Coordinates of C-alpha atoms in Angstrom, one line a residue:
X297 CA 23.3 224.0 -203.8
X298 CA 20.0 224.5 -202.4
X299 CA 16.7 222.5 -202.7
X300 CA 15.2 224.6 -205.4
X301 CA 18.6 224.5 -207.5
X302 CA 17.8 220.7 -207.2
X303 CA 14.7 221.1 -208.5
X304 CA 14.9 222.7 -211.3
X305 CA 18.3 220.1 -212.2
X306 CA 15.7 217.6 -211.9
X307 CA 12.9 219.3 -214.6
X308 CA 15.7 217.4 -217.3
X309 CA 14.3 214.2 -216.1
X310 CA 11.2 212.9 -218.6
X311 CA 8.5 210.4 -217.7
X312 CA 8.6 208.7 -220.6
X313 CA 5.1 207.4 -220.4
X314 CA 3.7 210.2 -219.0
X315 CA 5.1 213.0 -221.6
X316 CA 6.5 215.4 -219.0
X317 CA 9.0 216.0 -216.6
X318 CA 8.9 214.5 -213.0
X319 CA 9.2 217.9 -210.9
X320 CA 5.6 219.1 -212.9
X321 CA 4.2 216.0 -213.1
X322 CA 4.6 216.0 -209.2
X323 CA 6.6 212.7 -208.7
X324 CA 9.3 214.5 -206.6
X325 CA 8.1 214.0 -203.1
X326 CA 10.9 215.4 -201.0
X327 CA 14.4 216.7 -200.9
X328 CA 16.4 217.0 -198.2
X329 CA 20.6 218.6 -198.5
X330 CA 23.5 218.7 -195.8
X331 CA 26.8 218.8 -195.9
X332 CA 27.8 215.4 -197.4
X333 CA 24.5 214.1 -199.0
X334 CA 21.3 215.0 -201.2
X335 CA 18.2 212.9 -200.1
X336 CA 15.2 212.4 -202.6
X337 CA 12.4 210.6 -202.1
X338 CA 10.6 210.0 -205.5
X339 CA 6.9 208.7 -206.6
X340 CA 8.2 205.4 -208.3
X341 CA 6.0 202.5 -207.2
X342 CA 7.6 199.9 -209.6
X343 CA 11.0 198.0 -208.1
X344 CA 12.7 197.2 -210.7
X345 CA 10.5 197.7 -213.4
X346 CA 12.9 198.9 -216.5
X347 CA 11.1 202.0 -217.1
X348 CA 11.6 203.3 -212.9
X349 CA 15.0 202.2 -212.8
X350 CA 16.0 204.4 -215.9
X351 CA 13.9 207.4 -214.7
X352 CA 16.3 206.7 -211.3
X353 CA 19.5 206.7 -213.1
X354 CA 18.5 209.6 -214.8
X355 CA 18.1 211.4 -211.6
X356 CA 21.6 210.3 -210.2
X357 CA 23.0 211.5 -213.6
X358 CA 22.0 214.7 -213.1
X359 CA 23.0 215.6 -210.0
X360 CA 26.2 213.4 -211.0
X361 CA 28.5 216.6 -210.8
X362 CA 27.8 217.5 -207.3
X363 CA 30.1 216.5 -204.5
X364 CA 27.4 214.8 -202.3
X365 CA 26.5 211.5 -202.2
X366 CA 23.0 211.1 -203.8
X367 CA 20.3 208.9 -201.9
X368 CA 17.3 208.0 -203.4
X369 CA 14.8 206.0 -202.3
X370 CA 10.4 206.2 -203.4
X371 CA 7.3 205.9 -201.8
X372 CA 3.7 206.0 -203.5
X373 CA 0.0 206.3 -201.4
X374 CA -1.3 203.3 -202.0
X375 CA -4.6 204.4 -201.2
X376 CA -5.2 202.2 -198.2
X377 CA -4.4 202.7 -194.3
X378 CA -2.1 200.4 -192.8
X379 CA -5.0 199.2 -190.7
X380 CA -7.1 198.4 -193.6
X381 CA -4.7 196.2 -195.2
X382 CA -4.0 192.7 -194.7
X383 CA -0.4 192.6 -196.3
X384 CA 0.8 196.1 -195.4
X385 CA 4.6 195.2 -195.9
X386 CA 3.7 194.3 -199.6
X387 CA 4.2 196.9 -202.0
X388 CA 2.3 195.4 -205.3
X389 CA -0.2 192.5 -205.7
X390 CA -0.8 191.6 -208.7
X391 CA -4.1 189.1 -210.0
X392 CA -3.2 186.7 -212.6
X393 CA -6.8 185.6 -213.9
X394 CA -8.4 184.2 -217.0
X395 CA -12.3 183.7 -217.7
X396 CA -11.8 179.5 -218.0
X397 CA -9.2 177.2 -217.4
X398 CA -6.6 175.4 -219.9
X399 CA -5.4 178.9 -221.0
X400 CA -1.8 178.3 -219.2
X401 CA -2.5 181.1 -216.5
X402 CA -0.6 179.1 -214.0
X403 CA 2.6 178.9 -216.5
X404 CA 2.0 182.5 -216.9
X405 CA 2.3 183.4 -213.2
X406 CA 5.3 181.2 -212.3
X407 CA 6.8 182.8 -215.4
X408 CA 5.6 186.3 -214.3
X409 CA 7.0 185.8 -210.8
X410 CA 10.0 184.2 -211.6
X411 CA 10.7 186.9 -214.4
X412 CA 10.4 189.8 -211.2
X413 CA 12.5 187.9 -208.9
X414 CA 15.4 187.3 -211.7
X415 CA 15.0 191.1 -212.2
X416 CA 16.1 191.5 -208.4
X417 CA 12.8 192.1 -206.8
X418 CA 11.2 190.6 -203.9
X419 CA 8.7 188.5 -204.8
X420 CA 6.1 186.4 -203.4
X421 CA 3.9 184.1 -205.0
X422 CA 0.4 182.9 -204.1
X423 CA -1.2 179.9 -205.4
X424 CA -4.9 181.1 -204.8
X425 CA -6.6 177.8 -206.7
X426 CA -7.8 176.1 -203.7
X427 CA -9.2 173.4 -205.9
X428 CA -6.6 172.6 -208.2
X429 CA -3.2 174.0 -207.1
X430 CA -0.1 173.5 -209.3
X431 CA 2.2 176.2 -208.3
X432 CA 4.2 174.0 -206.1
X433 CA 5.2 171.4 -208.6
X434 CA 5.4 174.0 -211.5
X435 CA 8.7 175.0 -209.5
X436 CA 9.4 171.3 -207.4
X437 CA 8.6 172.9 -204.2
X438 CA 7.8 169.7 -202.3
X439 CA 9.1 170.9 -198.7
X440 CA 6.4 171.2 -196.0
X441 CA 6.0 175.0 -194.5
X442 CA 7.1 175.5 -191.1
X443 CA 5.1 177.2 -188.3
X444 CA 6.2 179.1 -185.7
X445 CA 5.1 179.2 -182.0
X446 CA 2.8 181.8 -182.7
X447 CA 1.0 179.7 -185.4
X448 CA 2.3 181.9 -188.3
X449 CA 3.2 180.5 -191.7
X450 CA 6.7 180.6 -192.8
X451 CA 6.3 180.5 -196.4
X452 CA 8.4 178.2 -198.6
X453 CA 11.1 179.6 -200.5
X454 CA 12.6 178.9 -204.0
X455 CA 13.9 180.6 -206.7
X456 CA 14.6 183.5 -204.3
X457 CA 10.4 183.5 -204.4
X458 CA 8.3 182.9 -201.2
X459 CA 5.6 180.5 -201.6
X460 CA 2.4 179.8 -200.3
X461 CA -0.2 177.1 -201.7
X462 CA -3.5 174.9 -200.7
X463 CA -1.3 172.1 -202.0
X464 CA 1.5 172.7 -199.1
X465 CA -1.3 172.0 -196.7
X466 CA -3.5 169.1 -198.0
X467 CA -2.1 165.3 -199.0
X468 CA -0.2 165.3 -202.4
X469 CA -3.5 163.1 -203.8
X470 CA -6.3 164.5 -201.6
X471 CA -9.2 166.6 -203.2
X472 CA -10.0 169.8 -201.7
X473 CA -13.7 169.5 -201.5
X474 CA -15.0 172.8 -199.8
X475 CA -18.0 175.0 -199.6
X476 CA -17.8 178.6 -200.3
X477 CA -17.2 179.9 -197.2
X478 CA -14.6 177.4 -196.0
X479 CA -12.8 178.8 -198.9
X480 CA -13.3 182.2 -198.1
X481 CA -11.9 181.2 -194.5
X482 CA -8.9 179.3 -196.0
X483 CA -8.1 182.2 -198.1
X484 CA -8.0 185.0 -195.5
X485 CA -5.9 182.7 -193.3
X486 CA -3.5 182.0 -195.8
X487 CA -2.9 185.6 -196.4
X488 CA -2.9 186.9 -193.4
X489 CA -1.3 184.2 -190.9
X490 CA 1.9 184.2 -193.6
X491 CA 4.9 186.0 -193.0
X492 CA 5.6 187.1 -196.1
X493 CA 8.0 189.9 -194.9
X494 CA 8.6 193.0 -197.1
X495 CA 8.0 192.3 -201.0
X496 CA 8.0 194.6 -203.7
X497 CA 5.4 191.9 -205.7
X498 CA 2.9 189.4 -204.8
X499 CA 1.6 187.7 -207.7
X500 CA -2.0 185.8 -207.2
X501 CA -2.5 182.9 -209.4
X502 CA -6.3 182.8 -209.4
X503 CA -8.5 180.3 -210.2
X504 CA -10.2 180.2 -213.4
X505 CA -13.6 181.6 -214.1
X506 CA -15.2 185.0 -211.5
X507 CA -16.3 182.5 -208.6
X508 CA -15.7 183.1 -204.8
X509 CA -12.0 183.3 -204.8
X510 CA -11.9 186.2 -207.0
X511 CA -14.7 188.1 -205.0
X512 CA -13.2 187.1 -201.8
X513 CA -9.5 188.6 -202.8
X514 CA -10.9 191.7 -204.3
X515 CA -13.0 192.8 -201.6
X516 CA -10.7 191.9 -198.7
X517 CA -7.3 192.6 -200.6
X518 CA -5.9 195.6 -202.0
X519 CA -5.1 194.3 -205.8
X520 CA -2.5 197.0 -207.0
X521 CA -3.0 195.6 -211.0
X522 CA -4.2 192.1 -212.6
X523 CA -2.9 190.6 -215.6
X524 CA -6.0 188.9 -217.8
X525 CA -4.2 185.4 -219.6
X526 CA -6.4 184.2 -222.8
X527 CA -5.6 182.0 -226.1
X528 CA -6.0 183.0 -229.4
X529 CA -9.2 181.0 -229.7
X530 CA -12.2 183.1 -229.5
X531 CA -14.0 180.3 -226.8
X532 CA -11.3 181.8 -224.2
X533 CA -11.7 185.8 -225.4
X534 CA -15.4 185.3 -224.9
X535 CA -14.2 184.1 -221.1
X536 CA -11.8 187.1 -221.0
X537 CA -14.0 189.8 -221.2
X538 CA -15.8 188.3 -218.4
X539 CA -12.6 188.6 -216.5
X540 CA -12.4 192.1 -217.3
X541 CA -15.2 193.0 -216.7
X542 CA -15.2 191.8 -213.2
X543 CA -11.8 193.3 -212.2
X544 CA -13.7 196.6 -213.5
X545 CA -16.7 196.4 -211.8
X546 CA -14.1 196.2 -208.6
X547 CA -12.8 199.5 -209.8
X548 CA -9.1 197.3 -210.1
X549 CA -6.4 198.2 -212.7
X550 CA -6.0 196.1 -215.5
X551 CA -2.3 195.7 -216.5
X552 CA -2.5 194.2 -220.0
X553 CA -3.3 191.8 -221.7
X554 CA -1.0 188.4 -222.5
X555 CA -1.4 185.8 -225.3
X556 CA -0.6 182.4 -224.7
X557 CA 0.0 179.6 -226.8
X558 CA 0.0 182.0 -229.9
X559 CA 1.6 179.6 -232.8
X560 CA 3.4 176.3 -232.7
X561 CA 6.9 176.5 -234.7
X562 CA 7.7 172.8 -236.1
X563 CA 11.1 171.7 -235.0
X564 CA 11.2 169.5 -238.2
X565 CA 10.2 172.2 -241.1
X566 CA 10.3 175.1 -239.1
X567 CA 7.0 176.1 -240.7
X568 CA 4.6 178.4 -238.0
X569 CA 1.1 176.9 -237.4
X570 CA -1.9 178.4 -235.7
X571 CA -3.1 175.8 -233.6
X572 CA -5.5 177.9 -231.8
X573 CA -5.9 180.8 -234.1
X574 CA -3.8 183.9 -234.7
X575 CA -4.0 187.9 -233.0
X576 CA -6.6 187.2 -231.2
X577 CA -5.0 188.2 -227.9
X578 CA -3.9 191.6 -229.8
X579 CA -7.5 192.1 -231.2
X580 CA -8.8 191.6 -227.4
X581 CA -6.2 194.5 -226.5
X582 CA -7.6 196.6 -229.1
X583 CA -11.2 196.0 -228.8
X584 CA -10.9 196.7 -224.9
X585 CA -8.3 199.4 -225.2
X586 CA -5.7 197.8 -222.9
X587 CA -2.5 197.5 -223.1
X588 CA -0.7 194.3 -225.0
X589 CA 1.7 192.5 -222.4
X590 CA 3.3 189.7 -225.2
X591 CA 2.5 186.6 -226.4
X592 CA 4.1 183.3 -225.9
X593 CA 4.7 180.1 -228.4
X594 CA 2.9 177.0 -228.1
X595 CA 6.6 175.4 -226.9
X596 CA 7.3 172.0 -225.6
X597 CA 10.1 173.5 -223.5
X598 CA 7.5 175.4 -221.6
X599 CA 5.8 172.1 -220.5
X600 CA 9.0 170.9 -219.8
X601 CA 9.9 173.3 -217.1
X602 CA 6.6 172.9 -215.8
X603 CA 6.8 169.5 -215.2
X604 CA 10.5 169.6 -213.8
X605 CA 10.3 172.7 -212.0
X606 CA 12.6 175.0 -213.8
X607 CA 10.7 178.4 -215.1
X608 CA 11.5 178.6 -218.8
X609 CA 11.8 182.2 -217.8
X610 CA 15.3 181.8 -216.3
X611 CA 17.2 180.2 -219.5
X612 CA 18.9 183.0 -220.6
X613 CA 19.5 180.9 -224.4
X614 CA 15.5 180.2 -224.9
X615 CA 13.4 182.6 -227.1
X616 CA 10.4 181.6 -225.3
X617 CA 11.8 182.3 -222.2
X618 CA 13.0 185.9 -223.9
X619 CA 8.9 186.0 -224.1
X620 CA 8.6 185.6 -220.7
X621 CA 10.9 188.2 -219.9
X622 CA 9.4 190.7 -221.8
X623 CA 5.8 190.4 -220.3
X624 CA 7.4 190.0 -217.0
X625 CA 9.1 194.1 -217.8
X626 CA 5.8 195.1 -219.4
X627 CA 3.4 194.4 -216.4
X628 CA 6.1 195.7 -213.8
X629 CA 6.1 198.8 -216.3
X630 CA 2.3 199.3 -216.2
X631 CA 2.2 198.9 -212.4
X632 CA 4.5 201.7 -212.2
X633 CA 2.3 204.1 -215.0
X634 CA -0.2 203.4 -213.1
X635 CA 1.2 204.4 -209.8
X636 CA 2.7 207.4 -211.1
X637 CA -0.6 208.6 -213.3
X638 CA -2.2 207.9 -210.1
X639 CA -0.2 210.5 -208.1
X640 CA 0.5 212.7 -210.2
X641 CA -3.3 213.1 -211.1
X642 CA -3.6 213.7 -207.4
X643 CA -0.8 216.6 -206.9
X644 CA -1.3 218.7 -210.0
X645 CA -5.2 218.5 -209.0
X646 CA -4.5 219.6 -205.6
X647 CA -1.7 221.8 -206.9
X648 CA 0.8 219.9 -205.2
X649 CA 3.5 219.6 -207.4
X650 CA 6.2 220.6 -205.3
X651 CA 6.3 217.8 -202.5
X652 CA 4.4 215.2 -200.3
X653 CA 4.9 214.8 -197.0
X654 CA 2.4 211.8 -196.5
X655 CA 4.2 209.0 -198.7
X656 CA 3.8 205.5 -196.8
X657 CA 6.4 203.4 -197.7
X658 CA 9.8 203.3 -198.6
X659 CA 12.0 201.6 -201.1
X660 CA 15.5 200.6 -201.8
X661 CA 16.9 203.3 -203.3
X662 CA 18.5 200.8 -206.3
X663 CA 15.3 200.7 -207.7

């Protein structure tokens, strides 16, 4: 068995997104064969993401009948020098915005996070709404962050999630009352002075709105995807596009597009109501040709685990929390399409298709 006998094995695995097989759509970065063991180091930029981990198994399936062990592991170019970036160890970030607040993007991003974490990646999660935090109550993180002698952050842990918040810092009560550059100074710090170790997602819970936050993160920060949060009601589209349109002018990739608080089901009647309209979240998707990450009920269970700190994501027995799950697959899906489109676009331009010998990182090979 010899490399280009592995290669062509390998042809029989489809990218189901991208409509071809991995070998010519260049996602095969290396392979390496001894004695005991076939190495292969794959474009996937996804942990964990449903479709990655299938396109992984497919792999091991069809080099099932060989009598090596196979080791996979992936690595993607991010498009930024380790110099350049402030989180180097972190594999994804991932903005979770909306155009004005009251739209549940916090609920969203707990949720989203939680959703990656119960999926088995690493995860961190940063509360990035100086002025009004609520990630740490959201999951009943009340412990203080540590420091160590070096003045770095250890972040707060739960859920198997690293945390970092304003609220961790400031008096439960106290008002954050800054000027724009102070928060631009608070932001960098918290970012950079954090040892968030090696994570396969950050997830950014943004303030509402396009203010100095968002311009400070996307100019200093290498955003890998951003999920845009709206309502039905067509007050909180209006502040959506403006979202969007600001994470394109930044030239970021927008994941999808998720629906919040899309119908109310009576617990008495059972009867569906549209408190705040009906498809307009879908209709956005359409009009702005981006992809439709789910929708979630207007549910008093979700408030619930809000207020007591329990993500409705991880009850296995709720259907909102089967919501959750799915938008959590479909954005770590779209990260990974992008990735991939991204390299393979790359390789077959450069007629590369046969191996990369530049890939920066590396990833458990469990996908």
């Amino acid at each position: 068995m010899n490399e280009a006998e592995v290669r062509e094995r390998l042809r029989d695995v489809e990218d189901p997104d991208l409509s071809d097989d991995i070998v010519t759509l260049g996602l095969v970065n290396s392979i390496e064969i001894d004695d005991e063991e076939i190495r292969i180091d794959l474009a996937l930029g996804a942990p964990y993401s449903p479709t990655e981990t299938g396109m992984a198994n497919a792999v091991r399936e069809a080099l099932s009948d060989l009598d090596r062990r196979i080791d996979l592991s992936a690595s993607v170019d991010r498009g930024v020098t380790e110099e350049e970036d402030p989180l180097p160890n972190v594999r994804n970030v991932i903005a979770v915005a909306s155009g004005k607040g009251g739209v549940g993007k916090s609920t969203i991003a707990v949720n989203l996070a939680a959703g990656l974490s119960r999926l088995g990646a690493r995860v961190g999660l940063f509360d990035a709404d100086v002025y009004g935090p609520n990630v740490p109550r959201m999951l009943d993180a009340d412990e203080a962050p540590q420091a160590t002698e070096d003045d770095e952050i250890i972040p707060v842990e739960k859920y198997g999630m690293k945390l970092m918040s304003m609220d961790f810092l400031v008096g439960k009560d106290d008002p954050v009352i800054f000027r724009g550059p102070m928060v631009d100074n608070v932001l960098t710090q918290l970012w950079s002075d954090v040892l968030w170790g090696t994570l396969d997602y950050m997830i950014v819970d943004l303030p509402p709105g396009t203010g100095d936050t968002q311009l400070t993160m996307l100019q200093r920060v290498p955003v890998s995807g951003a999920v845009i949060v709206t309502t039905p009601q067509e007050v909180a589209l209006d502040d959506a596009r403006k979202g969007l349109k600001m994470f394109g002018r930044h030239e970021t990739p927008v994941l999808g597009i998720v629906e919040n608080m899309s119908s109310f089901v009576c617990p008495d009647c059972g009867g569906s109501h549209d408190i705040f309209g009906s498809g307009g979240g879908h209709e956005f998707a359409d009009e702005t040709d981006m992809p439709f990450l789910g929708e979630v009920p207007l549910d008093p269970a979700v408030r619930e685990g809000g207020d007591s700190g329990e993500p409705l994501v991880l009850d296995d027995d709720s259907a909102t929390g089967d919501a959750f799950r799915e938008i959590a697959a479909n954005t770590a899906n779209m990260q990974g399409i992008i990735h991939r489109k991204r390299q393979s676009d790359s390789r077959t331009a450069g007629g590369e298709t046969e191996q990369a010998d530049d890939a920066e990182e590396e990833r458990r090979p469990d996908q």
